[in-house]
Amino acid sequence: MKLESLNHLLLATVSTLVFDVGAFAQETATTTPANRLVIHADQGKTTISKHIYGHFSEHLGRCIYEGIWVGEDSPIPNTRGIRNDVVAALKQIKVPNLRWPGGCFADEYHWKDGIGPREQRPKIINTHWGGVVENNHFGTHEFMDLCEQIGAEPVICGNVGSGTVQEMMEWVEYMTSDADSPMVNLRRQNGRDKPWKLRYFAVGNENWGCGGNMRPEYYADVYRRYNTFIKNYSGNRVYRIACGASDGDTHWTDVLMANAARHMNGLSLHHYSLPTGSWSGRKGSATKFDEKEWFAVVKHAQIMDDLIVKHLEVMDRHDPRKRVDLVVDEWGAWYDVEPGTNPGFLYQQSTMRDALLAAGTLNVFNQHADRVKMANIAQIINVLQAVILTDKERMLVTPTFHVFEMFTAHHDATLLPTELACADYTFESNKIPGLSASASRDQAGRIHVTLGNLNPNSAAELTCELSGAKVQKISGRVLTADDMRAHNTFDQPDRVKPGSFTDAKLTAGGFTAKLPAKSVVVLELE
Ligand code: AHR
């Protein structure tokens, strides 16, 4: 089958497809390059919500304390207790939203513990994460201040597992109402006159597990009850996120959609990438791994794609008008903690492998931008696949940070339909498509293409056919390294960082590019 006729067939049904080049390479003989991308620049319909590029901050390990909050009296430069270096870095990646206070912590968090004079706030035990004492110095006001400093929208996760309906109702009133009511006056007394704008509110977290070990039938009813009392005060309209499934648990999705779909705006999904696939045994090291574990992690972008397709199939059966969005509010790599660190703190390094996982997954989210409206990588600082690591006063950004920065071009841009035919990346008897891609057009008319070469051993020649647009200029940046384990350390914080990319050339119909092994590339076409 010729590529042209294949295009018509594909465009009638799907906007994007990754398929095995072998099948049609035989028929198109030597003229077909091994890797071919078609971008339909005149066919974009869907906006890539910038909220796909969201982050997650939990009271876990050194994410909040030290990572974000150092207190007003700290020698580390801060604004009202929040680290200035971290705020400056987060502004570079234009964090669109930030989820807080958990995670598992959310279902044991009582928000009233975290307001008022700090020295009078009660201390609690963080039972999920290391059993450490939480002094509640970082609470609602501090979180909202952080969001304002970095320009992110807050995503608050309420306590369903151990909190009351009244407590949740009052929290929303405290944050969003302008009335002359006891809750609102309490907020004023604590120094905030005007209500905050709060769009995103999640009713519990992992309520099938740490959030209460509920069955989906039970949680669906609990969700309906709690959600009833989340009100829209003073012109604020809440986008309601129900706790969704873990990984491939489509039964959870099915029951939630059957019983509560009309009460929610978004249903969540959590998926983590573990090299060994084992939660109980060795997960695998973040920095000391071989190609087997490289492959096992980078293939998770494709697994994410499969999961999204599966859950959407179930959601769409109950909601054919596709009103309820999919919200992937926890995703990322999960390794064994760095040697010598607290196992309950989930502190891990981040290498080029994580950069490829991030790029592949973000390309997948872009491709599903019609239904995936929000996602949150876990977690923002010092926990799991962090974009920032700190060591007391020192700070570094990880390869994953650079990917988020390179992909900012897609925020709220129009997704351009693409077709990618590429050679497989084969390891032992397993194979995945060797490349990952997505493209968008921004409001200034520029086209951005993000590409990942998952193969750590070979460069990939890519030919791109750009239909429906004339471009005169191509430029790009690349993130790569000599070693797949390359990462930034406090002594070498710039070992992995993007450089300019000169291996892309305009052609009569589009462009060609040579993607280095294990690389992430962003191209701009004008
Ligand atoms: O991100 C770490 C934990 O992973 C979260 O607290 C929980 O929701 C998930 O299991």
PDB file of N, CA, C and O and ligand atoms in Angstrom, residues 56 58 60 103-104 129 205-206 270 272 330 334 346 378-379 384, ligand 1:
ATOM      1  N   PHE A  56       3.185  17.865  40.763  1.00  0.00           N
ATOM      2  CA  PHE A  56       2.582  17.302  41.964  1.00  0.00           C
ATOM      3  C   PHE A  56       3.539  17.512  43.139  1.00  0.00           C
ATOM      4  O   PHE A  56       4.735  17.208  43.023  1.00  0.00           O
ATOM      5  N   GLU A  58       3.818  16.780  47.272  1.00  0.00           N
ATOM      6  CA  GLU A  58       3.218  16.108  48.434  1.00  0.00           C
ATOM      7  C   GLU A  58       4.068  16.356  49.669  1.00  0.00           C
ATOM      8  O   GLU A  58       5.286  16.567  49.568  1.00  0.00           O
ATOM      9  N   LEU A  60       5.969  14.814  51.539  1.00  0.00           N
ATOM     10  CA  LEU A  60       6.657  13.534  51.409  1.00  0.00           C
ATOM     11  C   LEU A  60       8.153  13.822  51.327  1.00  0.00           C
ATOM     12  O   LEU A  60       8.574  14.575  50.431  1.00  0.00           O
ATOM     13  N   GLY A 103      -1.606  12.894  46.743  1.00  0.00           N
ATOM     14  CA  GLY A 103      -0.978  11.723  47.315  1.00  0.00           C
ATOM     15  C   GLY A 103      -1.663  11.186  48.582  1.00  0.00           C
ATOM     16  O   GLY A 103      -2.700  11.640  49.044  1.00  0.00           O
ATOM     17  N   CYS A 104      -1.050  10.110  49.030  1.00  0.00           N
ATOM     18  CA  CYS A 104      -1.569   9.422  50.222  1.00  0.00           C
ATOM     19  C   CYS A 104      -1.710  10.381  51.391  1.00  0.00           C
ATOM     20  O   CYS A 104      -2.612  10.233  52.222  1.00  0.00           O
ATOM     21  N   TRP A 129       4.764   8.508  55.081  1.00  0.00           N
ATOM     22  CA  TRP A 129       6.075   8.804  54.527  1.00  0.00           C
ATOM     23  C   TRP A 129       7.118   8.989  55.612  1.00  0.00           C
ATOM     24  O   TRP A 129       7.410  10.098  56.037  1.00  0.00           O
ATOM     25  N   ASN A 205      -7.757  10.711  47.046  1.00  0.00           N
ATOM     26  CA  ASN A 205      -6.639  10.187  46.262  1.00  0.00           C
ATOM     27  C   ASN A 205      -6.519   8.689  46.493  1.00  0.00           C
ATOM     28  O   ASN A 205      -6.567   8.223  47.644  1.00  0.00           O
ATOM     29  N   GLU A 206      -6.338   7.945  45.444  1.00  0.00           N
ATOM     30  CA  GLU A 206      -6.140   6.481  45.542  1.00  0.00           C
ATOM     31  C   GLU A 206      -7.044   5.885  46.612  1.00  0.00           C
ATOM     32  O   GLU A 206      -6.593   5.184  47.526  1.00  0.00           O
ATOM     33  N   HIS A 270      -3.615   6.763  37.611  1.00  0.00           N
ATOM     34  CA  HIS A 270      -2.232   6.780  38.091  1.00  0.00           C
ATOM     35  C   HIS A 270      -1.451   5.652  37.431  1.00  0.00           C
ATOM     36  O   HIS A 270      -1.946   4.523  37.350  1.00  0.00           O
ATOM     37  N   TYR A 272       2.774   4.401  37.320  1.00  0.00           N
ATOM     38  CA  TYR A 272       4.210   4.583  37.567  1.00  0.00           C
ATOM     39  C   TYR A 272       5.008   3.586  36.736  1.00  0.00           C
ATOM     40  O   TYR A 272       4.529   2.497  36.413  1.00  0.00           O
ATOM     41  N   GLU A 330      -0.975  11.294  38.461  1.00  0.00           N
ATOM     42  CA  GLU A 330       0.321  10.819  38.965  1.00  0.00           C
ATOM     43  C   GLU A 330       0.940   9.929  37.899  1.00  0.00           C
ATOM     44  O   GLU A 330       0.331   8.937  37.493  1.00  0.00           O
ATOM     45  N   TRP A 334       9.672   5.278  39.046  1.00  0.00           N
ATOM     46  CA  TRP A 334       9.782   5.002  40.490  1.00  0.00           C
ATOM     47  C   TRP A 334      10.897   3.974  40.662  1.00  0.00           C
ATOM     48  O   TRP A 334      10.767   2.847  40.204  1.00  0.00           O
ATOM     49  N   LEU A 346      11.509   8.514  49.281  1.00  0.00           N
ATOM     50  CA  LEU A 346      11.420   8.343  47.819  1.00  0.00           C
ATOM     51  C   LEU A 346      12.292   9.329  47.035  1.00  0.00           C
ATOM     52  O   LEU A 346      11.873   9.904  46.017  1.00  0.00           O
ATOM     53  N   ALA A 378       4.995  12.940  38.978  1.00  0.00           N
ATOM     54  CA  ALA A 378       5.294  12.765  40.403  1.00  0.00           C
ATOM     55  C   ALA A 378       6.819  12.659  40.568  1.00  0.00           C
ATOM     56  O   ALA A 378       7.406  11.780  39.965  1.00  0.00           O
ATOM     57  N   GLN A 379       7.330  13.533  41.400  1.00  0.00           N
ATOM     58  CA  GLN A 379       6.795  14.737  41.998  1.00  0.00           C
ATOM     59  C   GLN A 379       7.758  15.878  41.730  1.00  0.00           C
ATOM     60  O   GLN A 379       8.874  15.642  41.288  1.00  0.00           O
ATOM     61  N   LEU A 384      10.744  11.006  43.693  1.00  0.00           N
ATOM     62  CA  LEU A 384      10.486  10.275  42.443  1.00  0.00           C
ATOM     63  C   LEU A 384      11.078  11.024  41.243  1.00  0.00           C
ATOM     64  O   LEU A 384      12.210  11.506  41.316  1.00  0.00           O
TER      65      LEU A 384
HETATM   66  O1  AHR B   1       3.716   9.759  44.626  1.00  0.00           O
HETATM   67  C1  AHR B   1       3.884   8.916  45.717  1.00  0.00           C
HETATM   68  C2  AHR B   1       2.624   8.168  46.083  1.00  0.00           C
HETATM   69  O2  AHR B   1       2.273   7.327  45.034  1.00  0.00           O
HETATM   70  C3  AHR B   1       1.390   9.001  46.290  1.00  0.00           C
HETATM   71  O3  AHR B   1       1.313   9.525  47.577  1.00  0.00           O
HETATM   72  C4  AHR B   1       0.304   8.023  46.061  1.00  0.00           C
HETATM   73  O4  AHR B   1      -0.879   8.639  45.590  1.00  0.00           O
HETATM   74  C5  AHR B   1       0.887   7.046  45.075  1.00  0.00           C
HETATM   75  O5  AHR B   1       0.697   5.748  45.439  1.00  0.00           O
END
